């Protein structure tokens, strides 16, 4: 380990997690805070804004010409069905739904009655859905998403000649973080390139100094490096598949535990 990196292992007392505060009282973040006597705060660095009906109309998308819908988040579900409500569109009973995870599929029940033969659910990532797409290659897919999204699903569909339409139904924008200007944390934890972009947008003169940065996922890590910031904690790790696990490993070392 070179001296520069070793010098960054300074004691950790405070962490800012760039996500909403967990509703589960048994969240690993609360357990981490209690176990190591840490101050852990939560603040969403990004927010979503619906695409106005007029803007959606310009995309010239006929929702009912599709036979399947892909959902990768609860935000996508909410904004999609709001669009349907706005245009008085009722989803047909034979529509198929492809959800990225059990949580997303469960949330879908807020809007429709789920028929098992019309629902296909992945474990956690877009790649989990690829086999389903291959088996149902003749469907005409609609992919409601944000203006900022990963390329994995569109790339797979294009590469395999599967008919799909991308529908931008909400925008991902930086949240106002001006009240944090004079607040310092030992670690900032990020989960998406959008979060990193929000940091830079809110604080263009941000100087990292002794602030350690944690990033979850390769695209988030890349976004940190592209801003010439030091990435101190990268998750997931083979021995720490979660952000809290990676943070704990670092804290043990930094706090000499």
C-alpha positions as protocol buffer text, in pm:
chain_id: "A"
residue {
  index: 1
  type: UNK
  ca { x: 0 y: 0 z: 0 }
}
residue {
  index: 2
  type: UNK
  ca { x: 151 y: 333 z: -100 }
}
residue {
  index: 3
  type: UNK
  ca { x: 189 y: 612 z: 156 }
}
residue {
  index: 4
  type: UNK
  ca { x: -72 y: 839 z: -4 }
}
residue {
  index: 5
  type: UNK
  ca { x: -347 y: 579 z: 29 }
}
residue {
  index: 6
  type: UNK
  ca { x: -234 y: 474 z: 377 }
}
residue {
  index: 7
  type: UNK
  ca { x: -256 y: 836 z: 494 }
}
residue {
  index: 8
  type: UNK
  ca { x: -625 y: 840 z: 401 }
}
residue {
  index: 9
  type: UNK
  ca { x: -711 y: 579 z: 664 }
}
residue {
  index: 10
  type: UNK
  ca { x: -814 y: 837 z: 922 }
}
residue {
  index: 11
  type: UNK
  ca { x: -1076 y: 765 z: 1193 }
}
residue {
  index: 12
  type: UNK
  ca { x: -1436 y: 768 z: 1073 }
}
residue {
  index: 13
  type: UNK
  ca { x: -1705 y: 931 z: 1289 }
}
residue {
  index: 14
  type: UNK
  ca { x: -1963 y: 1051 z: 1033 }
}
residue {
  index: 15
  type: UNK
  ca { x: -2111 y: 923 z: 704 }
}
residue {
  index: 16
  type: UNK
  ca { x: -2354 y: 1083 z: 461 }
}
residue {
  index: 17
  type: UNK
  ca { x: -2548 y: 828 z: 255 }
}
residue {
  index: 18
  type: UNK
  ca { x: -2688 y: 975 z: -66 }
}
residue {
  index: 19
  type: UNK
  ca { x: -3017 y: 786 z: -39 }
}
residue {
  index: 20
  type: UNK
  ca { x: -3342 y: 833 z: 154 }
}
residue {
  index: 21
  type: UNK
  ca { x: -3341 y: 723 z: 519 }
}
residue {
  index: 22
  type: UNK
  ca { x: -3438 y: 353 z: 540 }
}
residue {
  index: 23
  type: UNK
  ca { x: -3785 y: 285 z: 676 }
}
residue {
  index: 24
  type: UNK
  ca { x: -3675 y: -52 z: 818 }
}
residue {
  index: 25
  type: UNK
  ca { x: -3562 y: -11 z: 1180 }
}
residue {
  index: 26
  type: UNK
  ca { x: -3336 y: -313 z: 1128 }
}
residue {
  index: 27
  type: UNK
  ca { x: -3148 y: -150 z: 839 }
}
residue {
  index: 28
  type: UNK
  ca { x: -2778 y: -246 z: 827 }
}
residue {
  index: 29
  type: UNK
  ca { x: -2697 y: 128 z: 833 }
}
residue {
  index: 30
  type: UNK
  ca { x: -2855 y: 169 z: 1177 }
}
residue {
  index: 31
  type: UNK
  ca { x: -2673 y: -141 z: 1299 }
}
residue {
  index: 32
  type: UNK
  ca { x: -2344 y: -2 z: 1164 }
}
residue {
  index: 33
  type: UNK
  ca { x: -2402 y: 332 z: 1339 }
}
residue {
  index: 34
  type: UNK
  ca { x: -2474 y: 163 z: 1671 }
}
residue {
  index: 35
  type: UNK
  ca { x: -2191 y: -89 z: 1647 }
}
residue {
  index: 36
  type: UNK
  ca { x: -1921 y: 170 z: 1577 }
}
residue {
  index: 37
  type: UNK
  ca { x: -2077 y: 477 z: 1743 }
}
residue {
  index: 38
  type: UNK
  ca { x: -2111 y: 664 z: 1414 }
}
residue {
  index: 39
  type: UNK
  ca { x: -2326 y: 952 z: 1299 }
}
residue {
  index: 40
  type: UNK
  ca { x: -2494 y: 835 z: 977 }
}
residue {
  index: 41
  type: UNK
  ca { x: -2719 y: 1081 z: 793 }
}
residue {
  index: 42
  type: UNK
  ca { x: -2925 y: 1024 z: 479 }
}
residue {
  index: 43
  type: UNK
  ca { x: -2990 y: 1269 z: 200 }
}
residue {
  index: 44
  type: UNK
  ca { x: -3113 y: 1204 z: -153 }
}
residue {
  index: 45
  type: UNK
  ca { x: -2876 y: 1373 z: -398 }
}
residue {
  index: 46
  type: UNK
  ca { x: -3111 y: 1332 z: -694 }
}
residue {
  index: 47
  type: UNK
  ca { x: -3483 y: 1373 z: -749 }
}
residue {
  index: 48
  type: UNK
  ca { x: -3718 y: 1272 z: -1026 }
}
residue {
  index: 49
  type: UNK
  ca { x: -3957 y: 1498 z: -1212 }
}
residue {
  index: 50
  type: UNK
  ca { x: -4237 y: 1366 z: -1436 }
}
residue {
  index: 51
  type: UNK
  ca { x: -4229 y: 1435 z: -1807 }
}
residue {
  index: 52
  type: UNK
  ca { x: -4522 y: 1672 z: -1879 }
}
residue {
  index: 53
  type: UNK
  ca { x: -4797 y: 1521 z: -2100 }
}
residue {
  index: 54
  type: UNK
  ca { x: -4714 y: 1768 z: -2377 }
}
residue {
  index: 55
  type: UNK
  ca { x: -4350 y: 1652 z: -2378 }
}
residue {
  index: 56
  type: UNK
  ca { x: -4452 y: 1285 z: -2373 }
}
residue {
  index: 57
  type: UNK
  ca { x: -4685 y: 1342 z: -2669 }
}
residue {
  index: 58
  type: UNK
  ca { x: -4389 y: 1467 z: -2873 }
}
residue {
  index: 59
  type: UNK
  ca { x: -4231 y: 1120 z: -2846 }
}
residue {
  index: 60
  type: UNK
  ca { x: -4523 y: 987 z: -3057 }
}
residue {
  index: 61
  type: UNK
  ca { x: -4550 y: 662 z: -2864 }
}
residue {
  index: 62
  type: UNK
  ca { x: -4864 y: 451 z: -2889 }
}
residue {
  index: 63
  type: UNK
  ca { x: -4860 y: 257 z: -2562 }
}
residue {
  index: 64
  type: UNK
  ca { x: -5132 y: 13 z: -2669 }
}
residue {
  index: 65
  type: UNK
  ca { x: -4936 y: -95 z: -2978 }
}
residue {
  index: 66
  type: UNK
  ca { x: -4702 y: -277 z: -2741 }
}
residue {
  index: 67
  type: UNK
  ca { x: -4756 y: -622 z: -2591 }
}
residue {
  index: 68
  type: UNK
  ca { x: -4510 y: -606 z: -2301 }
}
residue {
  index: 69
  type: UNK
  ca { x: -4375 y: -347 z: -2056 }
}
residue {
  index: 70
  type: UNK
  ca { x: -4035 y: -351 z: -1883 }
}
residue {
  index: 71
  type: UNK
  ca { x: -4010 y: -199 z: -1535 }
}
residue {
  index: 72
  type: UNK
  ca { x: -3674 y: -144 z: -1365 }
}
residue {
  index: 73
  type: UNK
  ca { x: -3790 y: 76 z: -1074 }
}
residue {
  index: 74
  type: UNK
  ca { x: -4087 y: 190 z: -870 }
}
residue {
  index: 75
  type: UNK
  ca { x: -4037 y: 540 z: -1012 }
}
residue {
  index: 76
  type: UNK
  ca { x: -4091 y: 400 z: -1360 }
}
residue {
  index: 77
  type: UNK
  ca { x: -4413 y: 229 z: -1249 }
}
residue {
  index: 78
  type: UNK
  ca { x: -4555 y: 541 z: -1084 }
}
residue {
  index: 79
  type: UNK
  ca { x: -4477 y: 774 z: -1374 }
}
residue {
  index: 80
  type: UNK
  ca { x: -4590 y: 525 z: -1638 }
}
residue {
  index: 81
  type: UNK
  ca { x: -4934 y: 475 z: -1484 }
}
residue {
  index: 82
  type: UNK
  ca { x: -4967 y: 850 z: -1428 }
}
residue {
  index: 83
  type: UNK
  ca { x: -4913 y: 896 z: -1802 }
}
residue {
  index: 84
  type: UNK
  ca { x: -5175 y: 627 z: -1870 }
}
residue {
  index: 85
  type: UNK
  ca { x: -5418 y: 805 z: -1639 }
}
residue {
  index: 86
  type: UNK
  ca { x: -5350 y: 1138 z: -1809 }
}
residue {
  index: 87
  type: UNK
  ca { x: -5425 y: 993 z: -2154 }
}
residue {
  index: 88
  type: UNK
  ca { x: -5710 y: 772 z: -2028 }
}
residue {
  index: 89
  type: UNK
  ca { x: -5529 y: 454 z: -2130 }
}
residue {
  index: 90
  type: UNK
  ca { x: -5639 y: 128 z: -1968 }
}
residue {
  index: 91
  type: UNK
  ca { x: -5387 y: -154 z: -1983 }
}
residue {
  index: 92
  type: UNK
  ca { x: -5527 y: -466 z: -2157 }
}
residue {
  index: 93
  type: UNK
  ca { x: -5558 y: -787 z: -1955 }
}
residue {
  index: 94
  type: UNK
  ca { x: -5317 y: -973 z: -2185 }
}
residue {
  index: 95
  type: UNK
  ca { x: -5031 y: -721 z: -2141 }
}
residue {
  index: 96
  type: UNK
  ca { x: -4708 y: -887 z: -2021 }
}
residue {
  index: 97
  type: UNK
  ca { x: -4487 y: -727 z: -1755 }
}
residue {
  index: 98
  type: UNK
  ca { x: -4115 y: -782 z: -1706 }
}
residue {
  index: 99
  type: UNK
  ca { x: -3991 y: -659 z: -1366 }
}
residue {
  index: 100
  type: UNK
  ca { x: -3628 y: -633 z: -1258 }
}
residue {
  index: 101
  type: UNK
  ca { x: -3692 y: -765 z: -904 }
}
residue {
  index: 102
  type: UNK
  ca { x: -3952 y: -906 z: -665 }
}
residue {
  index: 103
  type: UNK
  ca { x: -3983 y: -564 z: -498 }
}
residue {
  index: 104
  type: UNK
  ca { x: -4064 y: -399 z: -831 }
}
residue {
  index: 105
  type: UNK
  ca { x: -4315 y: -672 z: -919 }
}
residue {
  index: 106
  type: UNK
  ca { x: -4482 y: -640 z: -579 }
}
residue {
  index: 107
  type: UNK
  ca { x: -4512 y: -263 z: -624 }
}
residue {
  index: 108
  type: UNK
  ca { x: -4679 y: -315 z: -960 }
}
residue {
  index: 109
  type: UNK
  ca { x: -4981 y: -457 z: -773 }
}
residue {
  index: 110
  type: UNK
  ca { x: -5058 y: -102 z: -665 }
}
residue {
  index: 111
  type: UNK
  ca { x: -5185 y: -42 z: -1019 }
}
residue {
  index: 112
  type: UNK
  ca { x: -5291 y: -375 z: -1171 }
}
residue {
  index: 113
  type: UNK
  ca { x: -5414 y: -722 z: -1080 }
}
residue {
  index: 114
  type: UNK
  ca { x: -5119 y: -947 z: -1142 }
}
residue {
  index: 115
  type: UNK
  ca { x: -5170 y: -1263 z: -1346 }
}
residue {
  index: 116
  type: UNK
  ca { x: -4877 y: -1497 z: -1296 }
}
residue {
  index: 117
  type: UNK
  ca { x: -4862 y: -1611 z: -1657 }
}
residue {
  index: 118
  type: UNK
  ca { x: -4819 y: -1248 z: -1764 }
}
residue {
  index: 119
  type: UNK
  ca { x: -4546 y: -1158 z: -1512 }
}
residue {
  index: 120
  type: UNK
  ca { x: -4172 y: -1226 z: -1547 }
}
residue {
  index: 121
  type: UNK
  ca { x: -3943 y: -1132 z: -1260 }
}
residue {
  index: 122
  type: UNK
  ca { x: -3565 y: -1103 z: -1235 }
}
residue {
  index: 123
  type: UNK
  ca { x: -3350 y: -1139 z: -925 }
}
residue {
  index: 124
  type: UNK
  ca { x: -3200 y: -791 z: -914 }
}
residue {
  index: 125
  type: UNK
  ca { x: -3029 y: -686 z: -1237 }
}
residue {
  index: 126
  type: UNK
  ca { x: -3136 y: -625 z: -1598 }
}
residue {
  index: 127
  type: UNK
  ca { x: -2929 y: -924 z: -1709 }
}
residue {
  index: 128
  type: UNK
  ca { x: -3167 y: -1148 z: -1513 }
}
residue {
  index: 129
  type: UNK
  ca { x: -3438 y: -1059 z: -1765 }
}
residue {
  index: 130
  type: UNK
  ca { x: -3240 y: -1135 z: -2079 }
}
residue {
  index: 131
  type: UNK
  ca { x: -3340 y: -1504 z: -2092 }
}
residue {
  index: 132
  type: UNK
  ca { x: -3706 y: -1400 z: -2066 }
}
residue {
  index: 133
  type: UNK
  ca { x: -3660 y: -1152 z: -2351 }
}
residue {
  index: 134
  type: UNK
  ca { x: -3503 y: -1426 z: -2562 }
}
residue {
  index: 135
  type: UNK
  ca { x: -3790 y: -1669 z: -2491 }
}
residue {
  index: 136
  type: UNK
  ca { x: -4046 y: -1399 z: -2572 }
}
residue {
  index: 137
  type: UNK
  ca { x: -3867 y: -1251 z: -2869 }
}
residue {
  index: 138
  type: UNK
  ca { x: -4183 y: -1179 z: -3068 }
}
residue {
  index: 139
  type: UNK
  ca { x: -4326 y: -935 z: -2811 }
}
residue {
  index: 140
  type: UNK
  ca { x: -4328 y: -562 z: -2879 }
}
residue {
  index: 141
  type: UNK
  ca { x: -4164 y: -418 z: -2569 }
}
residue {
  index: 142
  type: UNK
  ca { x: -4214 y: -77 z: -2414 }
}
residue {
  index: 143
  type: UNK
  ca { x: -3936 y: 42 z: -2183 }
}
residue {
  index: 144
  type: UNK
  ca { x: -4051 y: 336 z: -1964 }
}
residue {
  index: 145
  type: UNK
  ca { x: -3744 y: 502 z: -1814 }
}
residue {
  index: 146
  type: UNK
  ca { x: -3563 y: 818 z: -1712 }
}
residue {
  index: 147
  type: UNK
  ca { x: -3360 y: 1038 z: -1943 }
}
residue {
  index: 148
  type: UNK
  ca { x: -3062 y: 900 z: -1748 }
}
residue {
  index: 149
  type: UNK
  ca { x: -3055 y: 521 z: -1759 }
}
residue {
  index: 150
  type: UNK
  ca { x: -2820 y: 228 z: -1809 }
}
residue {
  index: 151
  type: UNK
  ca { x: -2758 y: 99 z: -2161 }
}
residue {
  index: 152
  type: UNK
  ca { x: -2788 y: -273 z: -2081 }
}
residue {
  index: 153
  type: UNK
  ca { x: -3151 y: -330 z: -2183 }
}
residue {
  index: 154
  type: UNK
  ca { x: -3154 y: -113 z: -2501 }
}
residue {
  index: 155
  type: UNK
  ca { x: -2819 y: -264 z: -2607 }
}
residue {
  index: 156
  type: UNK
  ca { x: -2945 y: -619 z: -2557 }
}
residue {
  index: 157
  type: UNK
  ca { x: -3269 y: -554 z: -2747 }
}
residue {
  index: 158
  type: UNK
  ca { x: -3089 y: -390 z: -3040 }
}
residue {
  index: 159
  type: UNK
  ca { x: -2821 y: -658 z: -3056 }
}
residue {
  index: 160
  type: UNK
  ca { x: -3080 y: -938 z: -3062 }
}
residue {
  index: 161
  type: UNK
  ca { x: -3324 y: -773 z: -3302 }
}
residue {
  index: 162
  type: UNK
  ca { x: -3605 y: -752 z: -3047 }
}
residue {
  index: 163
  type: UNK
  ca { x: -3869 y: -483 z: -3109 }
}
residue {
  index: 164
  type: UNK
  ca { x: -3872 y: -226 z: -2829 }
}
residue {
  index: 165
  type: UNK
  ca { x: -3960 y: 138 z: -2773 }
}
residue {
  index: 166
  type: UNK
  ca { x: -3790 y: 354 z: -2516 }
}
residue {
  index: 167
  type: UNK
  ca { x: -4031 y: 597 z: -2346 }
}
residue {
  index: 168
  type: UNK
  ca { x: -3881 y: 883 z: -2144 }
}
residue {
  index: 169
  type: UNK
  ca { x: -4140 y: 935 z: -1870 }
}
residue {
  index: 170
  type: UNK
  ca { x: -3937 y: 1114 z: -1603 }
}
residue {
  index: 171
  type: UNK
  ca { x: -3622 y: 1321 z: -1566 }
}
residue {
  index: 172
  type: UNK
  ca { x: -3349 y: 1260 z: -1311 }
}
residue {
  index: 173
  type: UNK
  ca { x: -3219 y: 1593 z: -1180 }
}
residue {
  index: 174
  type: UNK
  ca { x: -2989 y: 1715 z: -905 }
}
residue {
  index: 175
  type: UNK
  ca { x: -3154 y: 1789 z: -570 }
}
residue {
  index: 176
  type: UNK
  ca { x: -3086 y: 2120 z: -395 }
}
residue {
  index: 177
  type: UNK
  ca { x: -2810 y: 2052 z: -141 }
}
residue {
  index: 178
  type: UNK
  ca { x: -2721 y: 2414 z: -62 }
}
residue {
  index: 179
  type: UNK
  ca { x: -2792 y: 2361 z: 309 }
}
residue {
  index: 180
  type: UNK
  ca { x: -2500 y: 2113 z: 322 }
}
residue {
  index: 181
  type: UNK
  ca { x: -2244 y: 2369 z: 205 }
}
residue {
  index: 182
  type: UNK
  ca { x: -2080 y: 2403 z: 547 }
}
residue {
  index: 183
  type: UNK
  ca { x: -2141 y: 2049 z: 670 }
}
residue {
  index: 184
  type: UNK
  ca { x: -1850 y: 1806 z: 665 }
}
residue {
  index: 185
  type: UNK
  ca { x: -1861 y: 1426 z: 672 }
}
residue {
  index: 186
  type: UNK
  ca { x: -1578 y: 1175 z: 690 }
}
residue {
  index: 187
  type: UNK
  ca { x: -1739 y: 958 z: 420 }
}
residue {
  index: 188
  type: UNK
  ca { x: -1980 y: 1034 z: 136 }
}
residue {
  index: 189
  type: UNK
  ca { x: -2152 y: 722 z: -3 }
}
residue {
  index: 190
  type: UNK
  ca { x: -2279 y: 722 z: -363 }
}
residue {
  index: 191
  type: UNK
  ca { x: -2489 y: 473 z: -560 }
}
residue {
  index: 192
  type: UNK
  ca { x: -2516 y: 621 z: -910 }
}
residue {
  index: 193
  type: UNK
  ca { x: -2332 y: 851 z: -1151 }
}
residue {
  index: 194
  type: UNK
  ca { x: -2628 y: 1090 z: -1110 }
}
residue {
  index: 195
  type: UNK
  ca { x: -2542 y: 1129 z: -741 }
}
residue {
  index: 196
  type: UNK
  ca { x: -2182 y: 1221 z: -826 }
}
residue {
  index: 197
  type: UNK
  ca { x: -2307 y: 1465 z: -1090 }
}
residue {
  index: 198
  type: UNK
  ca { x: -2534 y: 1625 z: -828 }
}
residue {
  index: 199
  type: UNK
  ca { x: -2238 y: 1673 z: -593 }
}
residue {
  index: 200
  type: UNK
  ca { x: -2046 y: 1855 z: -866 }
}
residue {
  index: 201
  type: UNK
  ca { x: -2350 y: 2058 z: -973 }
}
residue {
  index: 202
  type: UNK
  ca { x: -2428 y: 2170 z: -618 }
}
residue {
  index: 203
  type: UNK
  ca { x: -2067 y: 2229 z: -520 }
}
residue {
  index: 204
  type: UNK
  ca { x: -1860 y: 2309 z: -832 }
}
residue {
  index: 205
  type: UNK
  ca { x: -1563 y: 2404 z: -612 }
}
residue {
  index: 206
  type: UNK
  ca { x: -1582 y: 2088 z: -401 }
}
residue {
  index: 207
  type: UNK
  ca { x: -1243 y: 1999 z: -253 }
}
residue {
  index: 208
  type: UNK
  ca { x: -1220 y: 1644 z: -129 }
}
residue {
  index: 209
  type: UNK
  ca { x: -943 y: 1688 z: 127 }
}
residue {
  index: 210
  type: UNK
  ca { x: -984 y: 1418 z: 394 }
}
residue {
  index: 211
  type: UNK
  ca { x: -1338 y: 1331 z: 287 }
}
residue {
  index: 212
  type: UNK
  ca { x: -1347 y: 969 z: 185 }
}
residue {
  index: 213
  type: UNK
  ca { x: -1574 y: 868 z: -106 }
}
residue {
  index: 214
  type: UNK
  ca { x: -1755 y: 534 z: -132 }
}
residue {
  index: 215
  type: UNK
  ca { x: -1914 y: 419 z: -459 }
}
residue {
  index: 216
  type: UNK
  ca { x: -2143 y: 126 z: -533 }
}
residue {
  index: 217
  type: UNK
  ca { x: -2108 y: -30 z: -876 }
}
residue {
  index: 218
  type: UNK
  ca { x: -1859 y: 17 z: -1160 }
}
residue {
  index: 219
  type: UNK
  ca { x: -2041 y: 307 z: -1333 }
}
residue {
  index: 220
  type: UNK
  ca { x: -2053 y: 505 z: -1007 }
}
residue {
  index: 221
  type: UNK
  ca { x: -1685 y: 434 z: -943 }
}
residue {
  index: 222
  type: UNK
  ca { x: -1602 y: 551 z: -1296 }
}
residue {
  index: 223
  type: UNK
  ca { x: -1797 y: 875 z: -1242 }
}
residue {
  index: 224
  type: UNK
  ca { x: -1590 y: 945 z: -929 }
}
residue {
  index: 225
  type: UNK
  ca { x: -1263 y: 893 z: -1116 }
}
residue {
  index: 226
  type: UNK
  ca { x: -1375 y: 1107 z: -1411 }
}
residue {
  index: 227
  type: UNK
  ca { x: -1404 y: 1403 z: -1174 }
}
residue {
  index: 228
  type: UNK
  ca { x: -1047 y: 1336 z: -1055 }
}
residue {
  index: 229
  type: UNK
  ca { x: -1172 y: 1249 z: -706 }
}
residue {
  index: 230
  type: UNK
  ca { x: -1012 y: 978 z: -493 }
}
residue {
  index: 231
  type: UNK
  ca { x: -1224 y: 665 z: -463 }
}
residue {
  index: 232
  type: UNK
  ca { x: -1149 y: 523 z: -118 }
}
residue {
  index: 233
  type: UNK
  ca { x: -1421 y: 259 z: -86 }
}
residue {
  index: 234
  type: UNK
  ca { x: -1548 y: 57 z: -380 }
}
residue {
  index: 235
  type: UNK
  ca { x: -1843 y: -181 z: -348 }
}
residue {
  index: 236
  type: UNK
  ca { x: -1942 y: -451 z: -400 }
}
residue {
  index: 237
  type: UNK
  ca { x: -1636 y: -649 z: -292 }
}
residue {
  index: 238
  type: UNK
  ca { x: -1600 y: -1029 z: -299 }
}
residue {
  index: 239
  type: UNK
  ca { x: -1604 y: -1032 z: 81 }
}
residue {
  index: 240
  type: UNK
  ca { x: -1852 y: -743 z: 113 }
}
residue {
  index: 241
  type: UNK
  ca { x: -2136 y: -754 z: -143 }
}
residue {
  index: 242
  type: UNK
  ca { x: -2320 y: -455 z: 9 }
}
residue {
  index: 243
  type: UNK
  ca { x: -2230 y: -91 z: 67 }
}
residue {
  index: 244
  type: UNK
  ca { x: -2261 y: -136 z: 444 }
}
residue {
  index: 245
  type: UNK
  ca { x: -2027 y: -435 z: 427 }
}
residue {
  index: 246
  type: UNK
  ca { x: -1764 y: -237 z: 235 }
}
residue {
  index: 247
  type: UNK
  ca { x: -1801 y: 57 z: 476 }
}
residue {
  index: 248
  type: UNK
  ca { x: -1754 y: -173 z: 775 }
}
residue {
  index: 249
  type: UNK
  ca { x: -1433 y: -320 z: 636 }
}
residue {
  index: 250
  type: UNK
  ca { x: -1296 y: 30 z: 582 }
}
residue {
  index: 251
  type: UNK
  ca { x: -1406 y: 156 z: 926 }
}
residue {
  index: 252
  type: UNK
  ca { x: -1238 y: -138 z: 1102 }
}
residue {
  index: 253
  type: UNK
  ca { x: -911 y: -49 z: 933 }
}
residue {
  index: 254
  type: UNK
  ca { x: -943 y: 330 z: 965 }
}
residue {
  index: 255
  type: UNK
  ca { x: -1051 y: 318 z: 1330 }
}
residue {
  index: 256
  type: UNK
  ca { x: -793 y: 52 z: 1423 }
}
residue {
  index: 257
  type: UNK
  ca { x: -1056 y: -197 z: 1540 }
}
